Short mmCIF file of C-alpha atoms in Angstrom, two decimals:
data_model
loop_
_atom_site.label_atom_id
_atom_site.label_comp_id
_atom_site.label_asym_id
_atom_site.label_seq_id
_atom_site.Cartn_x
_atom_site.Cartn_y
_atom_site.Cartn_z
CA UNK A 1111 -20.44 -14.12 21.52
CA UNK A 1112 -23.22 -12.02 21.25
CA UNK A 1113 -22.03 -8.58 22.76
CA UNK A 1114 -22.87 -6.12 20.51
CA UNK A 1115 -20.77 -4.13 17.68
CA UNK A 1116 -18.47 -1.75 19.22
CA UNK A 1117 -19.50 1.60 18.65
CA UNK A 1118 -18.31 3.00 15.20
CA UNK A 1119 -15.59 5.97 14.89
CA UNK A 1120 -15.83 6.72 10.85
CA UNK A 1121 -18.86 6.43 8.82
CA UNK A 1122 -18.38 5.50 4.89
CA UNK A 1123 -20.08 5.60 1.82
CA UNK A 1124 -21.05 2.52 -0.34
CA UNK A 1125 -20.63 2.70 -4.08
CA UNK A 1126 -21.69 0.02 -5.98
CA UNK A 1127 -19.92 -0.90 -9.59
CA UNK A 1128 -20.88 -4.77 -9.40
CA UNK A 1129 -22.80 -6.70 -12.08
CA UNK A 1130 -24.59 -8.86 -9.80
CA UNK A 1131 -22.79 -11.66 -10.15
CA UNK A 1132 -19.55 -12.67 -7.16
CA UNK A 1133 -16.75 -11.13 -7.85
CA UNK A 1134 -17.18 -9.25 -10.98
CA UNK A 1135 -16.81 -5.12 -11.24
CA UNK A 1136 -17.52 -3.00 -13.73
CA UNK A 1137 -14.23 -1.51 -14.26
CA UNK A 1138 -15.20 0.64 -16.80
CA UNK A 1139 -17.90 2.30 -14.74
CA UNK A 1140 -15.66 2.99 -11.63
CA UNK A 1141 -14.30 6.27 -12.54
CA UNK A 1142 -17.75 7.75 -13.50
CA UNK A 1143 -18.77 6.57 -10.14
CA UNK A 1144 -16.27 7.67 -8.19
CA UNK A 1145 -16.95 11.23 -9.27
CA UNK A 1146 -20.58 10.94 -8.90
CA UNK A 1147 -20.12 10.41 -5.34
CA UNK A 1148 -17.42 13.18 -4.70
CA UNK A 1149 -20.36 15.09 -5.91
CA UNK A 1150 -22.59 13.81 -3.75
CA UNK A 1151 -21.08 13.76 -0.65
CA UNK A 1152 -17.65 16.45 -1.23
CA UNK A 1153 -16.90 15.67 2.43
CA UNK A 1154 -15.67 12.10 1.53
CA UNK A 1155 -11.95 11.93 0.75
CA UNK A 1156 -10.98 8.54 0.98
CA UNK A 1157 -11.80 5.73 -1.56
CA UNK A 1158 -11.31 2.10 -1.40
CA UNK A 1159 -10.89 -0.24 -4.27
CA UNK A 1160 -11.06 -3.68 -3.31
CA UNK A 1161 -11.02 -5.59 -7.20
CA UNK A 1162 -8.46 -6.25 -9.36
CA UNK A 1163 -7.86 -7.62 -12.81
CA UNK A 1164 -5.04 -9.80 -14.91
CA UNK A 1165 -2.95 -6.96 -16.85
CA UNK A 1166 0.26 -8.70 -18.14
CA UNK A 1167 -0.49 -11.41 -21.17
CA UNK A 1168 -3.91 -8.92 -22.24
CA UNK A 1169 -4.53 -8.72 -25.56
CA UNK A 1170 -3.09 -5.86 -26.70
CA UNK A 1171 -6.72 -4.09 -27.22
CA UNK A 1172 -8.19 -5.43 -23.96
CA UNK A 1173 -4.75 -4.16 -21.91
CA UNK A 1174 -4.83 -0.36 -23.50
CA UNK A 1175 -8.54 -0.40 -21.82
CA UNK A 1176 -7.45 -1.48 -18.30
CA UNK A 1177 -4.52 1.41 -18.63
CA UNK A 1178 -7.01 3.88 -20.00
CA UNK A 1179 -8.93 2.85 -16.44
CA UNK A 1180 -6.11 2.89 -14.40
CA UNK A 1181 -5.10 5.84 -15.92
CA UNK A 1182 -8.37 7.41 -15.16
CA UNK A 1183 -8.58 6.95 -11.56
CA UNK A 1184 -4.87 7.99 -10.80
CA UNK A 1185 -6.19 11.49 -12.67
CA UNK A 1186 -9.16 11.24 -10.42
CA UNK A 1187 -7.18 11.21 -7.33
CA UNK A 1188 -4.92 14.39 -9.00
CA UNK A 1189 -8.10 16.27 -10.28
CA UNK A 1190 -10.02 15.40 -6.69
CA UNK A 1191 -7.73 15.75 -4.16
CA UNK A 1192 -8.41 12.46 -2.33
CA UNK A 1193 -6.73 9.28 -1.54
CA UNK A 1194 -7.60 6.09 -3.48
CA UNK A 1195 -6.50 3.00 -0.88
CA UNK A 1196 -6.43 -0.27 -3.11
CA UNK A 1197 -5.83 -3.80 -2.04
CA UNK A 1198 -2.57 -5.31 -3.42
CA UNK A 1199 -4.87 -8.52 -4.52
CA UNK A 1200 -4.62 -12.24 -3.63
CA UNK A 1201 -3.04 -15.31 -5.45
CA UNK A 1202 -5.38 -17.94 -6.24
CA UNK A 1203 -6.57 -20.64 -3.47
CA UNK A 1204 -5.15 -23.55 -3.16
CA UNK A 1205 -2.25 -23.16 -5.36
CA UNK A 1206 1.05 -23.65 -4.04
CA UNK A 1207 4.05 -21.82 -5.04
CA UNK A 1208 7.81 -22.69 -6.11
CA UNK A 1209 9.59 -22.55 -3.98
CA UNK A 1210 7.42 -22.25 -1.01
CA UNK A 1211 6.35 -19.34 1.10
CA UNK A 1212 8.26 -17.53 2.22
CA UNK A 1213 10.89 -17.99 -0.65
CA UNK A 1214 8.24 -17.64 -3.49
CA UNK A 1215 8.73 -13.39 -4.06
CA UNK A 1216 10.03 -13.83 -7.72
CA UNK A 1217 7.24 -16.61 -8.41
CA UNK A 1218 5.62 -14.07 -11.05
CA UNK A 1219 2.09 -15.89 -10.47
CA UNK A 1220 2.15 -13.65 -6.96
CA UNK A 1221 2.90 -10.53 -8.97
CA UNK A 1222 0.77 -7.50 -8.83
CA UNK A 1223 -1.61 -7.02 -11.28
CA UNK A 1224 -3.24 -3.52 -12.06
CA UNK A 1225 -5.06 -1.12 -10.41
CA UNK A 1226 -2.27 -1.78 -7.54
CA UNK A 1227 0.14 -0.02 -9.33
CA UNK A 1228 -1.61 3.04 -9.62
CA UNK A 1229 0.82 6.03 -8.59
CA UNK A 1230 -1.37 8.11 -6.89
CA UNK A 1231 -2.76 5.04 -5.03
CA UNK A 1232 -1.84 3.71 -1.87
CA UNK A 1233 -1.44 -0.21 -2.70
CA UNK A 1234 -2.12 -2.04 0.62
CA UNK A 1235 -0.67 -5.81 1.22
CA UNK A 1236 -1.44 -8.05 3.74
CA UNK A 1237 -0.35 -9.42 7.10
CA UNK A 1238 -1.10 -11.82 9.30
CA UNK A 1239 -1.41 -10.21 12.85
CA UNK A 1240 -1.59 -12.87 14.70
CA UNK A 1241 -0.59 -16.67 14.69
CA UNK A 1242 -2.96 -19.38 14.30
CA UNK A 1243 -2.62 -23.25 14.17
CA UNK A 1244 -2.13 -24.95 10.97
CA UNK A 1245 -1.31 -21.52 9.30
CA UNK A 1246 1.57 -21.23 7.28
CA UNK A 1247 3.25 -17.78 8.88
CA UNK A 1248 5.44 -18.60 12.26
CA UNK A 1249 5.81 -14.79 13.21
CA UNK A 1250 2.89 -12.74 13.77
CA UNK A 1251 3.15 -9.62 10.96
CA UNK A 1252 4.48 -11.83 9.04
CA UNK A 1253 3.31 -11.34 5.16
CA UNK A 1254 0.00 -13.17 4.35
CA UNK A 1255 1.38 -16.04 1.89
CA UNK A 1256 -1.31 -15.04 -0.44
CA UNK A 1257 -0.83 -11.16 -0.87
CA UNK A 1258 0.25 -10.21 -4.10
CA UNK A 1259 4.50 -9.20 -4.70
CA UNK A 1260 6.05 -5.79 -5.73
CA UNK A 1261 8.66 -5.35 -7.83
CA UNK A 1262 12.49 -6.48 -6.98
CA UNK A 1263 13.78 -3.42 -6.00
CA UNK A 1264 16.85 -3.48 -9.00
CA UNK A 1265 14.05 -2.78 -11.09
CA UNK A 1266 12.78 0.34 -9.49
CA UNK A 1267 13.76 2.62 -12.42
CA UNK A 1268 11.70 0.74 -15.32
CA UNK A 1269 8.04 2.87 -14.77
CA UNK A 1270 4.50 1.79 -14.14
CA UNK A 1271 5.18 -2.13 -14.02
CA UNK A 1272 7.78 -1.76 -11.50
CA UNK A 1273 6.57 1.35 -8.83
CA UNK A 1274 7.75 0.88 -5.30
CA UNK A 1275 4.72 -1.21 -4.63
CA UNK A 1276 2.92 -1.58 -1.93
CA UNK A 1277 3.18 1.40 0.15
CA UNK A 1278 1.48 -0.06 3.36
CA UNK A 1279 -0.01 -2.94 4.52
CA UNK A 1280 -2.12 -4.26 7.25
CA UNK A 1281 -3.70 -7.63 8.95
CA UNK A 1282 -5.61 -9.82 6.31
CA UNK A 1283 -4.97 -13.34 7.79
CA UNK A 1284 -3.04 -16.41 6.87
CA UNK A 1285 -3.31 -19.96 4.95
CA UNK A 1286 -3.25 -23.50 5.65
CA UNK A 1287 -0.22 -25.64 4.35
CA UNK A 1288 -2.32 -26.34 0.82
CA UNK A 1289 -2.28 -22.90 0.18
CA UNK A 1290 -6.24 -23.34 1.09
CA UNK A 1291 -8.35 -20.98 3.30
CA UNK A 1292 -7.65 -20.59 7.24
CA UNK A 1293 -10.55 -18.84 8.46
CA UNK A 1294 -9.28 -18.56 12.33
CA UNK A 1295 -6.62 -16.29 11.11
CA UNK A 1296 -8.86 -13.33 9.37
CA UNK A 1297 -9.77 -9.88 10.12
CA UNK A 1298 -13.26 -9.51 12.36
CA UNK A 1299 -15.78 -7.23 10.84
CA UNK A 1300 -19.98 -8.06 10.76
CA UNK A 1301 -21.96 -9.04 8.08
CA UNK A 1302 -25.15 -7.47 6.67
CA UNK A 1303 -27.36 -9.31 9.53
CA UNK A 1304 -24.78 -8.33 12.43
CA UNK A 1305 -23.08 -11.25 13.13
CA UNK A 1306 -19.27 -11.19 14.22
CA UNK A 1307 -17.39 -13.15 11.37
CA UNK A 1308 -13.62 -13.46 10.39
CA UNK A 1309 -12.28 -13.24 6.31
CA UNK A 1310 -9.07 -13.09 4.80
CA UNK A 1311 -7.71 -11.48 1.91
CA UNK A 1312 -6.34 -7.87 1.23
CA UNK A 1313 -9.51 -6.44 0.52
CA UNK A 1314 -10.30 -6.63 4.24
CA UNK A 1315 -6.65 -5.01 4.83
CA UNK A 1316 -7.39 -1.49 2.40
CA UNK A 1317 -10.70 -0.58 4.35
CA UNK A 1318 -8.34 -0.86 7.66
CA UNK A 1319 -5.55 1.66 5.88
CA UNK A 1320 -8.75 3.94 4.64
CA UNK A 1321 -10.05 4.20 8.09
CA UNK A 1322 -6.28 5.36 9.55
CA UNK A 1323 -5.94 7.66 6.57
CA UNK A 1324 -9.48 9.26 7.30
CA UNK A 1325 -8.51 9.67 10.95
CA UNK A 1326 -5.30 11.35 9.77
CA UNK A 1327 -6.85 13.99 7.34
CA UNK A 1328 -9.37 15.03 10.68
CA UNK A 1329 -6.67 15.46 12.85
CA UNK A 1330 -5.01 17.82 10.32
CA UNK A 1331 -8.27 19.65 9.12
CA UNK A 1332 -8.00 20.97 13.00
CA UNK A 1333 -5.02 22.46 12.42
CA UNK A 1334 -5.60 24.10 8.97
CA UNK A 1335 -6.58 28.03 9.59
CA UNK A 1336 -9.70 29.20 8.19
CA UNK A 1337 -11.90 27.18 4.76
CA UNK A 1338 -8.58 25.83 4.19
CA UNK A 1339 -8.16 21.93 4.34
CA UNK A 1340 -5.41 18.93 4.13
CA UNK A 1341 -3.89 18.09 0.75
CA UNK A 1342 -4.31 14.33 0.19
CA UNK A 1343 -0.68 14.30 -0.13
CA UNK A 1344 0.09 15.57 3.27
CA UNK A 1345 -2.09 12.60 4.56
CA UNK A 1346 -0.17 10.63 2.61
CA UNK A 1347 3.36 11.78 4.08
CA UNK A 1348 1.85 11.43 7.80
CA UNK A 1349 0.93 8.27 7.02
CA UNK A 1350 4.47 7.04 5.68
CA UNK A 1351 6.06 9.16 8.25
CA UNK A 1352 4.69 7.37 11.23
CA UNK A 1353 3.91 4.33 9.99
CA UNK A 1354 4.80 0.61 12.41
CA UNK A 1355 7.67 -0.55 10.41
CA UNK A 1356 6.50 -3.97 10.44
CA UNK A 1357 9.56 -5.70 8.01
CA UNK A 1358 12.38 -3.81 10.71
CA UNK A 1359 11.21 -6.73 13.42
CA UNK A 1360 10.88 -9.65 11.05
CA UNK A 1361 13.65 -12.20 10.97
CA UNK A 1362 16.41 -12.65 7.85
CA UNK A 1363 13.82 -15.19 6.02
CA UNK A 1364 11.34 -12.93 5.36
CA UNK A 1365 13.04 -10.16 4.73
CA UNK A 1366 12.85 -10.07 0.88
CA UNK A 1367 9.74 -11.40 1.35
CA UNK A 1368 8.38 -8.11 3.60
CA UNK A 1369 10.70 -5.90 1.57
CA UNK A 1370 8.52 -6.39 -1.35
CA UNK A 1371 5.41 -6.50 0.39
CA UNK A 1372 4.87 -4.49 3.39
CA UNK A 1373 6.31 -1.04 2.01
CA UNK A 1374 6.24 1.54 4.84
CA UNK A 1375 4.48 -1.00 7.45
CA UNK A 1376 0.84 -0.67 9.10
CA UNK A 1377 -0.20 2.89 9.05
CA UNK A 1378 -1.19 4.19 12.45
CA UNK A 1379 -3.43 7.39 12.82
CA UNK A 1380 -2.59 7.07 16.75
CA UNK A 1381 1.11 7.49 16.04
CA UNK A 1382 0.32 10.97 14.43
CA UNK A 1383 -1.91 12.30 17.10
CA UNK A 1384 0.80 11.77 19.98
CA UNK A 1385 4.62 11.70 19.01
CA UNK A 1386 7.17 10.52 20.70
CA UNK A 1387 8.94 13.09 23.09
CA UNK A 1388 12.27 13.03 21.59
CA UNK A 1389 10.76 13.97 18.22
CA UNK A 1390 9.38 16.89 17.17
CA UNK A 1391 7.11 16.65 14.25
CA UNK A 1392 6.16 19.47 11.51
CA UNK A 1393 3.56 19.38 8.43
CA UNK A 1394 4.26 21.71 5.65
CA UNK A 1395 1.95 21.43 2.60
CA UNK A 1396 1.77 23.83 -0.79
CA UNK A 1397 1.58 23.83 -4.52
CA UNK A 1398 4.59 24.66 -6.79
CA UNK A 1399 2.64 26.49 -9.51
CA UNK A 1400 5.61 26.31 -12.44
CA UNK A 1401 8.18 23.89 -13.03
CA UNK A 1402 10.63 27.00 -12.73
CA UNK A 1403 9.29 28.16 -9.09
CA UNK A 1404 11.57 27.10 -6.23
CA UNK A 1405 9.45 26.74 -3.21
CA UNK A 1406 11.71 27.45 0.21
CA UNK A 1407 9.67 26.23 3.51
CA UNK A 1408 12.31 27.52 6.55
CA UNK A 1409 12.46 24.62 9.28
CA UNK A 1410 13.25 25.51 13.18
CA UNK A 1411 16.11 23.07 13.55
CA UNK A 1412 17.52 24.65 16.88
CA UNK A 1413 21.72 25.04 16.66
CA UNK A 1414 22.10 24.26 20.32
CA UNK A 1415 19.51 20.83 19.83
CA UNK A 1416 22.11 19.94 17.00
CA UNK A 1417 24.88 20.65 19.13
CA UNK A 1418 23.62 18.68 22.47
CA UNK A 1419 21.80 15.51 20.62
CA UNK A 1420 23.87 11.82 20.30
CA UNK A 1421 22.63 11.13 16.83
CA UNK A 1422 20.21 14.19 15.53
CA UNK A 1423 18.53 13.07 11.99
CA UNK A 1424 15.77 14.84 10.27
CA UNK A 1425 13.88 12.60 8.18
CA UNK A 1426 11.43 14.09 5.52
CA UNK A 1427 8.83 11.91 3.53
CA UNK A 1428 7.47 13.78 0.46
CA UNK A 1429 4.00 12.69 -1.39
CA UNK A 1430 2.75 14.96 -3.98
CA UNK A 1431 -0.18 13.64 -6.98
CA UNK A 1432 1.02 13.80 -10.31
CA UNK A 1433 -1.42 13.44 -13.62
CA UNK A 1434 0.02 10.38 -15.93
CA UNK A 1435 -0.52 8.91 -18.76
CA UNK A 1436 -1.18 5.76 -19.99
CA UNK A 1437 0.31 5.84 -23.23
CA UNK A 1438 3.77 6.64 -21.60
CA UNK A 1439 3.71 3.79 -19.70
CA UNK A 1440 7.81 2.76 -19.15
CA UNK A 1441 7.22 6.61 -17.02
CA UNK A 1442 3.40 6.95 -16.27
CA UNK A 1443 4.47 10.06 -14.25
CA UNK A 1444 4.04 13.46 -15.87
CA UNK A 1445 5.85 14.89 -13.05
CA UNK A 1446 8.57 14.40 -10.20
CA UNK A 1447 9.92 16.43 -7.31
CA UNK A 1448 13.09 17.40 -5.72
CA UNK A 1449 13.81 18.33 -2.30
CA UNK A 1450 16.99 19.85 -0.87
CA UNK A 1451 18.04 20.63 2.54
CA UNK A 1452 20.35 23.59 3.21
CA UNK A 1453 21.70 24.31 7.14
CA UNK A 1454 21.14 27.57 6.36
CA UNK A 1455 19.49 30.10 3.81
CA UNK A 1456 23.05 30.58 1.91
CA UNK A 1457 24.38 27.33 2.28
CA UNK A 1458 25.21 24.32 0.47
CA UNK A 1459 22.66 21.72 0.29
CA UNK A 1460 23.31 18.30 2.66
CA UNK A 1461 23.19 15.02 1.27
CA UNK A 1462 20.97 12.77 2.24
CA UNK A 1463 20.17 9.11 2.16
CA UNK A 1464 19.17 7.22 -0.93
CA UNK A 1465 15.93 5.54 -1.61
CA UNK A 1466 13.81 8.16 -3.84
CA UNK A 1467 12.38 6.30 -7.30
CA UNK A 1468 12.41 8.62 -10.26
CA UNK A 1469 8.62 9.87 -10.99
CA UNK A 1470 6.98 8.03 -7.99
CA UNK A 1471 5.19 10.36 -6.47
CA UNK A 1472 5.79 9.38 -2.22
CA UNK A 1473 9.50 8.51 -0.75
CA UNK A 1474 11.07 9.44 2.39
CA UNK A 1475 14.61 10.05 3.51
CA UNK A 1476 16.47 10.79 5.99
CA UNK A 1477 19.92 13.22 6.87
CA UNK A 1478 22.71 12.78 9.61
CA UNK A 1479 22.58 16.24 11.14
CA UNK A 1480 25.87 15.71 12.94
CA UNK A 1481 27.76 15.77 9.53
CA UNK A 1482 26.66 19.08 9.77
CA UNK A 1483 28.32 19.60 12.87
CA UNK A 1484 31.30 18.15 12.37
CA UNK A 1485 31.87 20.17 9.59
CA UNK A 1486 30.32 23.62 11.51
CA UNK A 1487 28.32 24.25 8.55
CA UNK A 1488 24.85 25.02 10.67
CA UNK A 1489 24.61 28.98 10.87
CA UNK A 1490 21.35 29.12 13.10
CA UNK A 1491 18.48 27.75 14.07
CA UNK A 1492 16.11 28.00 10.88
CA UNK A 1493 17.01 25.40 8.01
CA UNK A 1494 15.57 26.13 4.19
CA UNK A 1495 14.25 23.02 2.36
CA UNK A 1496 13.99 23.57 -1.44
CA UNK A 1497 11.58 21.98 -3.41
CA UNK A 1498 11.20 21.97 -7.14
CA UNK A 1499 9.77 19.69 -9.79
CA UNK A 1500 9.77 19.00 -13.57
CA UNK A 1501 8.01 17.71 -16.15
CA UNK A 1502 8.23 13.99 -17.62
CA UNK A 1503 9.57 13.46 -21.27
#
């Protein structure tokens, strides 16, 4: 109707790298202006990229100068300290996939292209929140048919190409049974004259994961002591740490489908601020200055709560930035990071789940604390985690 906009909680800063012309970016130029506006406004520290560009079947010339620009804003995310949210990208209209959606997640035409597969990024794919007629999803947060496809995951281990891609995702609408545009089923926003108006696509998905990641890093800027501020990679945890698992509620079709997709589900700023009351929730962010340094962060994991709980876990997500390098491309990563957990300051360290990719630089996982019991291993209340890291080859 004609109510007016709601009124706004985040303000942002426009950076133009267009030509002019729809749909075409300067992708040379984006690095040079991302920095420019760090510079001009330091208190900005999250970026959205919402452009993309064919990588795979370059020539070889042309595809060494995307990497060398991919390369260049993963470093600008290390150097900076900020979070770069990019859209995963959208297959082409009107083109329908074999086999059909939701079956289609090896078709390689719905493969991610480039600048989603940026490290230090946070790739966002889409979903379609809510069901519409004549779409082509029958379960709302169910992937958008056109968002672009990760990697299987039995090729996790072979570098850049194959990251654990996306990392989140969130609503950008749904398409008709051609495969064509289904407006009903978009994401509202306003366009430059005010009016209400819906669009699909996953570059109206990133801004919505840039706006929760903003909220997160003011909510933690209150709690850091003095000029100190958030890491970027502490946002980054929060955000994967409390993040609506969106492919847990999904039924058996679309699980490889969401699997490959959705990554850690729709990232919620409101699920930070107030945790549930059987949880209790800690932050712990630092720098390991040498490859030989072993950083120990002591945990308050009560002995009595370990005792007296039905099923205690800890679960830990870890997000550092890491520089990389285009030229090593089947690693990208220059470094990776370890984390042990130890029930006690001289005890062995616990095993925990599986699910960390070598180099990529966010992963979470999660320990059975009542192992530890069972075996009356847990000598207080104050765990030691043990981080470390070393350099790619």
């Amino acid at each position: 109707g004609n109510s007016p906009p709601p009124p706004a909680t985040c303000s942002f800063l426009e950076v133009r790298v267009g030509t002019g012309r729809p749909h075409e970016i300067r992708c040379e130029s984006v690095s040079r202006a991302l920095l420019s506006a760090i510079t001009a406004a330091p208190e900005v520290r999250v970026f959205n990229l919402s452009f993309d560009k064919r990588l795979d079947g370059l020539p070889s010339k042309q595809r060494a100068a995307l990497m060398q620009q991919i390369e260049e804003i993963d470093n600008f995310a290390f150097d900076q300290d900020v979070i770069v949210v990019v859209a995963a990208g959208n297959a082409p209209l009107n083109i329908v996939p074999t086999p059909g959606y939701p079956h289609h997640h090896d078709n390689p035409d719905w493969a991610l292209q480039s600048f989603p597969r940026a490290f230090n990024a946070l790739t966002c794919g889409g979903i379609n929140a809510r069901l519409s007629a004549g779409g082509l999803t029958t379960e709302p947060d169910a992937p958008s048919p056109f968002t672009r496809i990760g990697p299987a995951p039995a090729k996790l281990d072979s570098g850049f190409a194959n990251s654990p891609k996306p990392d989140f995702c969130d609503a950008a609408g749904d398409r008709d049974a051609n495969y064509g545009p289904l407006p009903s089923s978009g994401v509202w926003g306003y366009t430059a004259l005010g009016d209400a108006k819906q669009e699909c696509g996953t570059s109206f998905a990133a801004p919505l994961l840039a706006r929760e990641a903003a909220f997160v890093f003011e909510e933690l800027r209150s709690k850091c002591p003095g000029d100190s501020r958030p890491f970027a990679c502490a946002v980054k945890a929060a955000l994967a740490l409390t993040a609506d698992d969106v492919t847990a509620r999904l039924s058996d079709p679309l699980q490889p489908l969401a699997k490959r997709t959705l990554g850690f589900g729709r990232a919620k700023a409101e699920r930070f601020r107030k945790p549930v009351e059987q949880r209790a929730r800690f932050v712990w962010q630092g720098v390991i200055a040498h490859q030989k340094d072993i950083v120990r962060v002591q945990l308050p994991i009560p002995k009595a709560w370990v005792n007296a709980a039905t099923s205690p876990q800890l679960q830990l997500c870890i997000a550092w930035d890491t520089p990389v390098c285009a030229a090593a491309e089947s690693q990208w990563s220059c470094r990776d990071v370890n984390v042990t957990i130890h029930p006690g300051p001289d005890a062995d360290a616990l095993r925990g789940s599986l699910g960390k990719v070598a180099g990529y630089p966010l992963f979470r996982r999660t320990w059975k604390l009542d192992k530890a019991r069972e075996k009356k291993i847990v000598e207080g209340d104050f765990w030691v985690l043990e981080f470390t890291y070393y350099l790619g080859t």
